Amino acid sequence: MSLLRCLRLYLVGWAGSCPAGPLLLQSPQSWHTFHTGPWLSSSASSKELLMKLRRKTGYSFVNCKKALETCGGDLKQAESWLHKQAQKEGWSRAAKLHGRKTKEGLIGLLQEGNTTVLVEVNCETDFVSRNLKFQQLVQQVALGTLLHCQNLKDQLSTYSKGFLNSSELSELPAGPEREGCLKDQLALAIGKLGENMTLKRAAWVKVPAGFYVGSYVHGAMHSPSLHNLVLGKYGALVVCETSERKAGLEDLGRRLGQHVVGMAPLSVGSLDDEPGGEAETKMLSQPYLLDPSITLGQYVQPHGVSVVDFVRFECGEGEEAAEAE
């Protein structure tokens, strides 16, 4: 008797004596279907779903596959499941990384209509600050601040300026296309990038007719998905009053912003201030950054505008310099 025949007789006899009934030998195909669920019944369509979820969320293939299996192939539910899992992981990682210094990061400047915002988001290393996911976080913070400012119901007869600290910024809504608050988006970014991060601060300025906001960002780079968002390490807003819209006003505003970034004044001062002494911290009496032979006031006066206020952000600077008065 052959070895194969003996084995078959043994299995038949063992199965017949087993109280649980005959032995069921499942094919690999039925095992695969049982474990992966009906959504993978068509390999072409399952791969297409997997690729679509991967492109939309940016999560790994393994996590996307697990999400589709868990949600029975429902793309929308799988996306929601992924975000919830990532947020849980992000909050857990954020708790572990809390307290680590965040001296690097980016300043974001966003202008729309009569509203301009300046935000600062920090991370641990310059390497992460150059990551697209971190830059998208800065974009979300800038958009959240802009929406907050635009929703303020105020009748402007003159300009208005406001600041948001870290806790206030964290509680702002994430925006129409995002769930939760900005602190939830922060946790997601920490989970993905593995560094401690902070939403440091934000400033905003709204102006009526007769005012203009000049701006400058040092080391500027434009956001890949929001063309009017500018990112860099230093940023400044300069509020000017002008009787009419003049040619070259945008260039003038940029030069004033450059001066604020480079000379770091503490107040505007007046055209009557004499150079030197305490006046060295007053913007209008400082030597003009691009032509030190004259004061900034002497540079501005012929242009027919009045500088009334400014905001300066330097990435990683101490809290005591967060608001320039």
PDB file of C-alpha atoms in Angstrom, residues 10-300:
ATOM      1  CA  TYR A  10      -5.835   7.553   8.267  1.00  0.00           C
ATOM      2  CA  LEU A  11      -7.488  10.938   7.718  1.00  0.00           C
ATOM      3  CA  VAL A  12     -10.859   9.376   6.856  1.00  0.00           C
ATOM      4  CA  GLY A  13     -10.700   7.172   9.952  1.00  0.00           C
ATOM      5  CA  TRP A  14      -9.646  10.113  12.191  1.00  0.00           C
ATOM      6  CA  ALA A  15     -12.435  12.320  10.855  1.00  0.00           C
ATOM      7  CA  GLY A  16     -15.025   9.614  11.346  1.00  0.00           C
ATOM      8  CA  SER A  17     -14.028   9.217  14.989  1.00  0.00           C
ATOM      9  CA  CYS A  18     -14.009  12.938  15.698  1.00  0.00           C
ATOM     10  CA  PRO A  19     -17.155  13.990  17.643  1.00  0.00           C
ATOM     11  CA  ALA A  20     -17.141  17.433  16.042  1.00  0.00           C
ATOM     12  CA  GLY A  21     -17.903  15.976  12.598  1.00  0.00           C
ATOM     13  CA  PRO A  22     -15.896  15.508   9.420  1.00  0.00           C
ATOM     14  CA  LEU A  23     -12.733  17.496   8.823  1.00  0.00           C
ATOM     15  CA  LEU A  24     -13.304  20.484   6.517  1.00  0.00           C
ATOM     16  CA  LEU A  25     -10.310  21.379   4.402  1.00  0.00           C
ATOM     17  CA  GLN A  26     -10.892  24.936   3.114  1.00  0.00           C
ATOM     18  CA  SER A  27      -9.249  26.089  -0.065  1.00  0.00           C
ATOM     19  CA  PRO A  28      -6.822  29.027   0.113  1.00  0.00           C
ATOM     20  CA  GLN A  29      -9.294  31.039  -1.966  1.00  0.00           C
ATOM     21  CA  SER A  30     -12.154  30.693   0.543  1.00  0.00           C
ATOM     22  CA  TRP A  31      -9.784  31.488   3.460  1.00  0.00           C
ATOM     23  CA  HIS A  32      -8.660  34.657   1.743  1.00  0.00           C
ATOM     24  CA  THR A  33     -12.236  35.760   1.144  1.00  0.00           C
ATOM     25  CA  PHE A  34     -13.184  35.040   4.749  1.00  0.00           C
ATOM     26  CA  HIS A  35     -10.373  37.130   6.213  1.00  0.00           C
ATOM     27  CA  THR A  36     -10.353  40.101   3.866  1.00  0.00           C
ATOM     28  CA  GLY A  37     -14.080  40.613   3.482  1.00  0.00           C
ATOM     29  CA  PRO A  38     -16.312  41.051   0.459  1.00  0.00           C
ATOM     30  CA  TRP A  39     -14.743  44.385  -0.586  1.00  0.00           C
ATOM     31  CA  LEU A  40     -11.759  42.478  -2.014  1.00  0.00           C
ATOM     32  CA  SER A  41     -13.828  40.125  -4.153  1.00  0.00           C
ATOM     33  CA  SER A  42     -12.636  42.052  -7.216  1.00  0.00           C
ATOM     34  CA  SER A  43      -8.881  42.605  -7.090  1.00  0.00           C
ATOM     35  CA  ALA A  44      -8.974  45.427  -9.643  1.00  0.00           C
ATOM     36  CA  SER A  45     -11.628  47.426  -7.810  1.00  0.00           C
ATOM     37  CA  SER A  46      -9.997  46.794  -4.412  1.00  0.00           C
ATOM     38  CA  LYS A  47      -6.641  48.088  -5.657  1.00  0.00           C
ATOM     39  CA  GLU A  48      -8.356  51.139  -7.083  1.00  0.00           C
ATOM     40  CA  LEU A  49     -10.065  51.832  -3.726  1.00  0.00           C
ATOM     41  CA  LEU A  50      -6.781  51.338  -1.897  1.00  0.00           C
ATOM     42  CA  MET A  51      -4.914  53.716  -4.202  1.00  0.00           C
ATOM     43  CA  LYS A  52      -7.678  56.318  -3.981  1.00  0.00           C
ATOM     44  CA  LEU A  53      -7.703  56.239  -0.157  1.00  0.00           C
ATOM     45  CA  ARG A  54      -3.897  56.401  -0.086  1.00  0.00           C
ATOM     46  CA  ARG A  55      -3.793  59.439  -2.381  1.00  0.00           C
ATOM     47  CA  LYS A  56      -6.565  61.219  -0.488  1.00  0.00           C
ATOM     48  CA  THR A  57      -5.250  60.695   3.042  1.00  0.00           C
ATOM     49  CA  GLY A  58      -1.491  60.191   2.669  1.00  0.00           C
ATOM     50  CA  TYR A  59      -1.505  57.290   5.141  1.00  0.00           C
ATOM     51  CA  SER A  60       0.457  54.084   4.538  1.00  0.00           C
ATOM     52  CA  PHE A  61      -0.863  51.255   2.350  1.00  0.00           C
ATOM     53  CA  VAL A  62      -1.021  48.968   5.386  1.00  0.00           C
ATOM     54  CA  ASN A  63      -3.203  51.413   7.344  1.00  0.00           C
ATOM     55  CA  CYS A  64      -5.391  52.161   4.321  1.00  0.00           C
ATOM     56  CA  LYS A  65      -5.943  48.443   3.721  1.00  0.00           C
ATOM     57  CA  LYS A  66      -6.832  47.919   7.381  1.00  0.00           C
ATOM     58  CA  ALA A  67      -9.274  50.840   7.227  1.00  0.00           C
ATOM     59  CA  LEU A  68     -11.047  49.427   4.159  1.00  0.00           C
ATOM     60  CA  GLU A  69     -11.255  45.965   5.732  1.00  0.00           C
ATOM     61  CA  THR A  70     -12.634  47.412   8.973  1.00  0.00           C
ATOM     62  CA  CYS A  71     -15.226  49.522   7.128  1.00  0.00           C
ATOM     63  CA  GLY A  72     -16.257  46.889   4.567  1.00  0.00           C
ATOM     64  CA  GLY A  73     -14.842  48.804   1.622  1.00  0.00           C
ATOM     65  CA  ASP A  74     -16.724  52.049   2.343  1.00  0.00           C
ATOM     66  CA  LEU A  75     -14.296  54.766   1.261  1.00  0.00           C
ATOM     67  CA  LYS A  76     -15.835  57.606   3.277  1.00  0.00           C
ATOM     68  CA  GLN A  77     -16.037  55.550   6.482  1.00  0.00           C
ATOM     69  CA  ALA A  78     -12.485  54.287   5.946  1.00  0.00           C
ATOM     70  CA  GLU A  79     -11.201  57.860   5.632  1.00  0.00           C
ATOM     71  CA  SER A  80     -13.003  58.873   8.834  1.00  0.00           C
ATOM     72  CA  TRP A  81     -11.650  55.782  10.635  1.00  0.00           C
ATOM     73  CA  LEU A  82      -8.094  56.634   9.557  1.00  0.00           C
ATOM     74  CA  HIS A  83      -8.369  60.217  10.811  1.00  0.00           C
ATOM     75  CA  LYS A  84      -9.740  59.086  14.174  1.00  0.00           C
ATOM     76  CA  GLN A  85      -6.949  56.526  14.616  1.00  0.00           C
ATOM     77  CA  ALA A  86      -4.316  59.081  13.591  1.00  0.00           C
ATOM     78  CA  GLN A  87      -5.728  61.646  15.988  1.00  0.00           C
ATOM     79  CA  LYS A  88      -5.623  59.152  18.866  1.00  0.00           C
ATOM     80  CA  GLU A  89      -2.018  58.342  18.005  1.00  0.00           C
ATOM     81  CA  GLY A  90      -1.234  62.052  17.616  1.00  0.00           C
ATOM     82  CA  TRP A  91      -2.633  62.992  21.044  1.00  0.00           C
ATOM     83  CA  SER A  92      -0.723  60.094  22.601  1.00  0.00           C
ATOM     84  CA  ARG A  93       2.522  61.154  20.930  1.00  0.00           C
ATOM     85  CA  ALA A  94       1.881  64.823  21.757  1.00  0.00           C
ATOM     86  CA  ALA A  95       1.608  63.911  25.453  1.00  0.00           C
ATOM     87  CA  LYS A  96       4.938  62.053  25.288  1.00  0.00           C
ATOM     88  CA  LEU A  97       6.713  64.899  23.468  1.00  0.00           C
ATOM     89  CA  HIS A  98       5.230  67.695  25.568  1.00  0.00           C
ATOM     90  CA  GLY A  99       7.886  69.911  27.120  1.00  0.00           C
ATOM     91  CA  ARG A 100      10.504  69.450  24.406  1.00  0.00           C
ATOM     92  CA  LYS A 101      11.766  72.799  23.097  1.00  0.00           C
ATOM     93  CA  THR A 102      10.293  74.127  19.874  1.00  0.00           C
ATOM     94  CA  LYS A 103      12.603  76.904  18.680  1.00  0.00           C
ATOM     95  CA  GLU A 104      12.255  76.264  14.942  1.00  0.00           C
ATOM     96  CA  GLY A 105       9.188  76.660  12.750  1.00  0.00           C
ATOM     97  CA  LEU A 106       7.635  79.144  10.354  1.00  0.00           C
ATOM     98  CA  ILE A 107       5.893  82.484  10.207  1.00  0.00           C
ATOM     99  CA  GLY A 108       2.866  82.568   7.900  1.00  0.00           C
ATOM    100  CA  LEU A 109       1.424  85.740   6.358  1.00  0.00           C
ATOM    101  CA  LEU A 110      -1.986  85.728   4.665  1.00  0.00           C
ATOM    102  CA  GLN A 111      -3.816  88.698   3.124  1.00  0.00           C
ATOM    103  CA  GLU A 112      -7.360  88.703   1.799  1.00  0.00           C
ATOM    104  CA  GLY A 113      -9.375  91.843   1.119  1.00  0.00           C
ATOM    105  CA  ASN A 114      -9.010  94.305   3.997  1.00  0.00           C
ATOM    106  CA  THR A 115      -7.722  91.635   6.409  1.00  0.00           C
ATOM    107  CA  THR A 116      -4.124  90.534   7.017  1.00  0.00           C
ATOM    108  CA  VAL A 117      -2.976  87.871   9.474  1.00  0.00           C
ATOM    109  CA  LEU A 118       0.423  86.817  10.784  1.00  0.00           C
ATOM    110  CA  VAL A 119       0.856  83.459  12.561  1.00  0.00           C
ATOM    111  CA  GLU A 120       3.713  81.528  14.140  1.00  0.00           C
ATOM    112  CA  VAL A 121       3.856  77.731  14.421  1.00  0.00           C
ATOM    113  CA  ASN A 122       6.883  76.095  16.033  1.00  0.00           C
ATOM    114  CA  CYS A 123       8.591  72.705  15.807  1.00  0.00           C
ATOM    115  CA  GLU A 124      11.834  71.204  17.090  1.00  0.00           C
ATOM    116  CA  THR A 125      13.998  71.147  13.938  1.00  0.00           C
ATOM    117  CA  ASP A 126      14.451  73.152  10.754  1.00  0.00           C
ATOM    118  CA  PHE A 127      14.188  69.859   8.850  1.00  0.00           C
ATOM    119  CA  VAL A 128      10.551  69.421   9.902  1.00  0.00           C
ATOM    120  CA  SER A 129       9.761  73.093   9.191  1.00  0.00           C
ATOM    121  CA  ARG A 130      10.590  72.374   5.530  1.00  0.00           C
ATOM    122  CA  ASN A 131       8.217  69.400   5.427  1.00  0.00           C
ATOM    123  CA  LEU A 132       5.057  69.868   3.354  1.00  0.00           C
ATOM    124  CA  LYS A 133       2.827  68.492   6.138  1.00  0.00           C
ATOM    125  CA  PHE A 134       4.162  71.089   8.575  1.00  0.00           C
ATOM    126  CA  GLN A 135       3.640  73.864   6.026  1.00  0.00           C
ATOM    127  CA  GLN A 136       0.053  72.661   5.553  1.00  0.00           C
ATOM    128  CA  LEU A 137      -0.445  72.985   9.317  1.00  0.00           C
ATOM    129  CA  VAL A 138       0.772  76.611   9.178  1.00  0.00           C
ATOM    130  CA  GLN A 139      -1.678  77.156   6.314  1.00  0.00           C
ATOM    131  CA  GLN A 140      -4.581  75.786   8.364  1.00  0.00           C
ATOM    132  CA  VAL A 141      -3.653  78.049  11.286  1.00  0.00           C
ATOM    133  CA  ALA A 142      -3.483  81.110   9.021  1.00  0.00           C
ATOM    134  CA  LEU A 143      -6.846  80.274   7.437  1.00  0.00           C
ATOM    135  CA  GLY A 144      -8.422  79.651  10.857  1.00  0.00           C
ATOM    136  CA  THR A 145      -7.162  83.031  12.092  1.00  0.00           C
ATOM    137  CA  LEU A 146      -8.392  84.786   8.934  1.00  0.00           C
ATOM    138  CA  LEU A 147     -11.885  83.271   9.295  1.00  0.00           C
ATOM    139  CA  HIS A 148     -11.985  84.262  12.967  1.00  0.00           C
ATOM    140  CA  CYS A 149     -11.057  87.831  12.081  1.00  0.00           C
ATOM    141  CA  GLN A 150     -13.555  88.055   9.222  1.00  0.00           C
ATOM    142  CA  ASN A 151     -16.352  86.801  11.485  1.00  0.00           C
ATOM    143  CA  LEU A 152     -15.829  89.640  13.952  1.00  0.00           C
ATOM    144  CA  LYS A 153     -18.750  92.062  13.561  1.00  0.00           C
ATOM    145  CA  ASP A 154     -17.172  95.469  13.774  1.00  0.00           C
ATOM    146  CA  GLN A 155     -17.851  98.746  12.000  1.00  0.00           C
ATOM    147  CA  LEU A 156     -14.472 100.098  11.014  1.00  0.00           C
ATOM    148  CA  SER A 157     -13.876 103.841  11.129  1.00  0.00           C
ATOM    149  CA  THR A 158     -10.175 103.257  11.708  1.00  0.00           C
ATOM    150  CA  TYR A 159      -7.944 100.191  11.628  1.00  0.00           C
ATOM    151  CA  SER A 160      -8.273  97.414  14.212  1.00  0.00           C
ATOM    152  CA  LYS A 161      -5.562  95.072  15.466  1.00  0.00           C
ATOM    153  CA  GLY A 162      -5.723  91.974  17.635  1.00  0.00           C
ATOM    154  CA  PHE A 163      -3.580  89.150  19.002  1.00  0.00           C
ATOM    155  CA  LEU A 164      -4.283  85.518  19.850  1.00  0.00           C
ATOM    156  CA  ASN A 165      -2.114  83.571  22.286  1.00  0.00           C
ATOM    157  CA  SER A 166      -1.396  79.851  22.055  1.00  0.00           C
ATOM    158  CA  SER A 167      -4.467  78.641  23.978  1.00  0.00           C
ATOM    159  CA  GLU A 168      -6.828  80.986  22.105  1.00  0.00           C
ATOM    160  CA  LEU A 169      -5.375  79.915  18.775  1.00  0.00           C
ATOM    161  CA  SER A 170      -5.735  76.224  19.653  1.00  0.00           C
ATOM    162  CA  GLU A 171      -9.482  76.568  20.214  1.00  0.00           C
ATOM    163  CA  LEU A 172     -10.253  78.180  16.833  1.00  0.00           C
ATOM    164  CA  PRO A 173     -12.317  76.030  14.417  1.00  0.00           C
ATOM    165  CA  ALA A 174     -10.154  74.178  11.910  1.00  0.00           C
ATOM    166  CA  GLY A 175     -12.206  75.464   8.973  1.00  0.00           C
ATOM    167  CA  PRO A 176     -15.115  74.409   6.749  1.00  0.00           C
ATOM    168  CA  GLU A 177     -13.318  71.339   5.335  1.00  0.00           C
ATOM    169  CA  ARG A 178     -11.809  70.132   8.633  1.00  0.00           C
ATOM    170  CA  GLU A 179     -13.333  68.649  11.746  1.00  0.00           C
ATOM    171  CA  GLY A 180     -12.647  69.913  15.259  1.00  0.00           C
ATOM    172  CA  CYS A 181     -10.314  72.709  16.337  1.00  0.00           C
ATOM    173  CA  LEU A 182      -6.809  73.734  15.359  1.00  0.00           C
ATOM    174  CA  LYS A 183      -5.447  71.792  18.348  1.00  0.00           C
ATOM    175  CA  ASP A 184      -6.806  68.597  16.713  1.00  0.00           C
ATOM    176  CA  GLN A 185      -4.921  69.412  13.501  1.00  0.00           C
ATOM    177  CA  LEU A 186      -1.837  70.027  15.622  1.00  0.00           C
ATOM    178  CA  ALA A 187      -2.149  66.556  17.180  1.00  0.00           C
ATOM    179  CA  LEU A 188      -2.477  64.978  13.718  1.00  0.00           C
ATOM    180  CA  ALA A 189       0.693  66.751  12.542  1.00  0.00           C
ATOM    181  CA  ILE A 190       2.621  65.666  15.665  1.00  0.00           C
ATOM    182  CA  GLY A 191       1.499  62.078  15.080  1.00  0.00           C
ATOM    183  CA  LYS A 192       2.666  62.149  11.461  1.00  0.00           C
ATOM    184  CA  LEU A 193       5.966  64.000  11.888  1.00  0.00           C
ATOM    185  CA  GLY A 194       7.054  62.791  15.331  1.00  0.00           C
ATOM    186  CA  GLU A 195       8.172  66.128  16.767  1.00  0.00           C
ATOM    187  CA  ASN A 196       6.751  68.384  19.435  1.00  0.00           C
ATOM    188  CA  MET A 197       4.975  71.407  17.913  1.00  0.00           C
ATOM    189  CA  THR A 198       3.200  74.473  19.248  1.00  0.00           C
ATOM    190  CA  LEU A 199       0.715  76.966  17.868  1.00  0.00           C
ATOM    191  CA  LYS A 200       2.630  79.956  19.238  1.00  0.00           C
ATOM    192  CA  ARG A 201       0.586  83.063  18.393  1.00  0.00           C
ATOM    193  CA  ALA A 202      -1.285  85.052  15.773  1.00  0.00           C
ATOM    194  CA  ALA A 203      -1.922  88.715  14.977  1.00  0.00           C
ATOM    195  CA  TRP A 204      -4.489  90.273  12.679  1.00  0.00           C
ATOM    196  CA  VAL A 205      -5.182  93.695  11.197  1.00  0.00           C
ATOM    197  CA  LYS A 206      -8.366  94.946   9.498  1.00  0.00           C
ATOM    198  CA  VAL A 207      -8.443  98.284   7.707  1.00  0.00           C
ATOM    199  CA  PRO A 208     -11.178 100.487   6.195  1.00  0.00           C
ATOM    200  CA  ALA A 209     -10.809 102.726   3.137  1.00  0.00           C
ATOM    201  CA  GLY A 210      -7.987 105.233   3.563  1.00  0.00           C
ATOM    202  CA  PHE A 211      -5.637 102.701   5.148  1.00  0.00           C
ATOM    203  CA  TYR A 212      -3.174 100.245   3.675  1.00  0.00           C
ATOM    204  CA  VAL A 213      -1.287  97.287   5.179  1.00  0.00           C
ATOM    205  CA  GLY A 214       2.244  96.788   3.905  1.00  0.00           C
ATOM    206  CA  SER A 215       3.850  93.410   4.528  1.00  0.00           C
ATOM    207  CA  TYR A 216       7.130  91.565   4.263  1.00  0.00           C
ATOM    208  CA  VAL A 217       8.335  88.029   5.017  1.00  0.00           C
ATOM    209  CA  HIS A 218      12.071  87.335   5.149  1.00  0.00           C
ATOM    210  CA  GLY A 219      13.237  84.154   3.425  1.00  0.00           C
ATOM    211  CA  ALA A 220       9.827  84.010   1.792  1.00  0.00           C
ATOM    212  CA  MET A 221       8.424  80.940   0.093  1.00  0.00           C
ATOM    213  CA  HIS A 222       4.886  80.573  -1.154  1.00  0.00           C
ATOM    214  CA  SER A 223       2.579  77.830   0.065  1.00  0.00           C
ATOM    215  CA  PRO A 224       2.252  75.077  -2.591  1.00  0.00           C
ATOM    216  CA  SER A 225      -1.550  75.045  -2.332  1.00  0.00           C
ATOM    217  CA  LEU A 226      -2.486  78.593  -1.236  1.00  0.00           C
ATOM    218  CA  HIS A 227      -0.807  81.149  -3.470  1.00  0.00           C
ATOM    219  CA  ASN A 228      -1.420  84.191  -1.241  1.00  0.00           C
ATOM    220  CA  LEU A 229       0.074  82.552   1.869  1.00  0.00           C
ATOM    221  CA  VAL A 230       3.761  83.446   2.328  1.00  0.00           C
ATOM    222  CA  LEU A 231       6.017  81.473   4.694  1.00  0.00           C
ATOM    223  CA  GLY A 232       9.347  82.457   6.254  1.00  0.00           C
ATOM    224  CA  LYS A 233      11.346  83.006   9.456  1.00  0.00           C
ATOM    225  CA  TYR A 234      10.516  86.711  10.009  1.00  0.00           C
ATOM    226  CA  GLY A 235       7.367  88.643   9.162  1.00  0.00           C
ATOM    227  CA  ALA A 236       6.043  92.185   9.534  1.00  0.00           C
ATOM    228  CA  LEU A 237       2.826  94.128   8.940  1.00  0.00           C
ATOM    229  CA  VAL A 238       2.910  97.926   8.669  1.00  0.00           C
ATOM    230  CA  VAL A 239      -0.347  99.912   8.866  1.00  0.00           C
ATOM    231  CA  CYS A 240      -0.287 103.101   6.806  1.00  0.00           C
ATOM    232  CA  GLU A 241      -2.854 105.865   6.464  1.00  0.00           C
ATOM    233  CA  THR A 242      -3.187 107.453   3.026  1.00  0.00           C
ATOM    234  CA  SER A 243      -5.727 109.825   1.503  1.00  0.00           C
ATOM    235  CA  GLU A 244      -5.736 107.991  -1.808  1.00  0.00           C
ATOM    236  CA  ARG A 245      -4.472 104.808  -3.394  1.00  0.00           C
ATOM    237  CA  LYS A 246      -1.104 105.760  -4.820  1.00  0.00           C
ATOM    238  CA  ALA A 247       1.071 104.081  -7.411  1.00  0.00           C
ATOM    239  CA  GLY A 248       3.923 102.159  -5.824  1.00  0.00           C
ATOM    240  CA  LEU A 249       2.100 101.739  -2.507  1.00  0.00           C
ATOM    241  CA  GLU A 250       2.689  97.981  -2.497  1.00  0.00           C
ATOM    242  CA  ASP A 251       6.438  98.460  -3.013  1.00  0.00           C
ATOM    243  CA  LEU A 252       6.515 101.126  -0.282  1.00  0.00           C
ATOM    244  CA  GLY A 253       4.700  98.763   2.112  1.00  0.00           C
ATOM    245  CA  ARG A 254       7.195  95.998   1.378  1.00  0.00           C
ATOM    246  CA  ARG A 255      10.168  98.331   2.083  1.00  0.00           C
ATOM    247  CA  LEU A 256       8.599  99.454   5.356  1.00  0.00           C
ATOM    248  CA  GLY A 257       8.125  95.810   6.308  1.00  0.00           C
ATOM    249  CA  GLN A 258      11.779  95.105   5.497  1.00  0.00           C
ATOM    250  CA  HIS A 259      12.792  97.943   7.813  1.00  0.00           C
ATOM    251  CA  VAL A 260      10.662  96.590  10.676  1.00  0.00           C
ATOM    252  CA  VAL A 261      12.133  93.083  10.260  1.00  0.00           C
ATOM    253  CA  GLY A 262      15.727  94.345  10.034  1.00  0.00           C
ATOM    254  CA  MET A 263      15.713  97.171  12.606  1.00  0.00           C
ATOM    255  CA  ALA A 264      13.235  95.669  15.127  1.00  0.00           C
ATOM    256  CA  PRO A 265      11.688  98.948  16.394  1.00  0.00           C
ATOM    257  CA  LEU A 266       9.576  98.903  19.546  1.00  0.00           C
ATOM    258  CA  SER A 267       7.228 101.784  18.660  1.00  0.00           C
ATOM    259  CA  VAL A 268       6.319 104.034  15.729  1.00  0.00           C
ATOM    260  CA  GLY A 269       7.366 107.368  17.262  1.00  0.00           C
ATOM    261  CA  SER A 270       6.807 110.624  15.370  1.00  0.00           C
ATOM    262  CA  LEU A 271       8.443 112.724  12.671  1.00  0.00           C
ATOM    263  CA  ASP A 272       9.504 115.198  15.388  1.00  0.00           C
ATOM    264  CA  ASP A 273      11.698 112.660  17.226  1.00  0.00           C
ATOM    265  CA  GLU A 274      15.410 113.426  17.057  1.00  0.00           C
ATOM    266  CA  PRO A 275      17.678 110.511  16.064  1.00  0.00           C
ATOM    267  CA  GLY A 276      19.798 108.840  18.750  1.00  0.00           C
ATOM    268  CA  GLY A 277      19.232 107.898  22.370  1.00  0.00           C
ATOM    269  CA  GLU A 278      15.851 106.394  23.183  1.00  0.00           C
ATOM    270  CA  ALA A 279      14.672 107.324  19.699  1.00  0.00           C
ATOM    271  CA  GLU A 280      16.756 104.441  18.324  1.00  0.00           C
ATOM    272  CA  THR A 281      13.884 102.110  19.185  1.00  0.00           C
ATOM    273  CA  LYS A 282      11.301 104.381  17.504  1.00  0.00           C
ATOM    274  CA  MET A 283      10.612 103.400  13.921  1.00  0.00           C
ATOM    275  CA  LEU A 284      10.384 106.835  12.266  1.00  0.00           C
ATOM    276  CA  SER A 285      13.590 108.194  13.827  1.00  0.00           C
ATOM    277  CA  GLN A 286      15.693 105.093  13.082  1.00  0.00           C
ATOM    278  CA  PRO A 287      18.212 105.203  10.225  1.00  0.00           C
ATOM    279  CA  TYR A 288      16.399 103.839   7.168  1.00  0.00           C
ATOM    280  CA  LEU A 289      17.525 100.249   6.628  1.00  0.00           C
ATOM    281  CA  LEU A 290      18.145 100.650   2.883  1.00  0.00           C
ATOM    282  CA  ASP A 291      19.690 104.131   3.127  1.00  0.00           C
ATOM    283  CA  PRO A 292      21.179 104.887   6.587  1.00  0.00           C
ATOM    284  CA  SER A 293      21.989 108.475   5.559  1.00  0.00           C
ATOM    285  CA  ILE A 294      18.326 109.393   6.200  1.00  0.00           C
ATOM    286  CA  THR A 295      15.759 108.415   8.824  1.00  0.00           C
ATOM    287  CA  LEU A 296      12.781 106.268   7.961  1.00  0.00           C
ATOM    288  CA  GLY A 297      10.538 109.271   8.581  1.00  0.00           C
ATOM    289  CA  GLN A 298      12.476 111.255   5.977  1.00  0.00           C
ATOM    290  CA  TYR A 299      12.045 108.375   3.523  1.00  0.00           C
ATOM    291  CA  VAL A 300       8.290 108.062   4.123  1.00  0.00           C
TER     292      VAL A 300
END
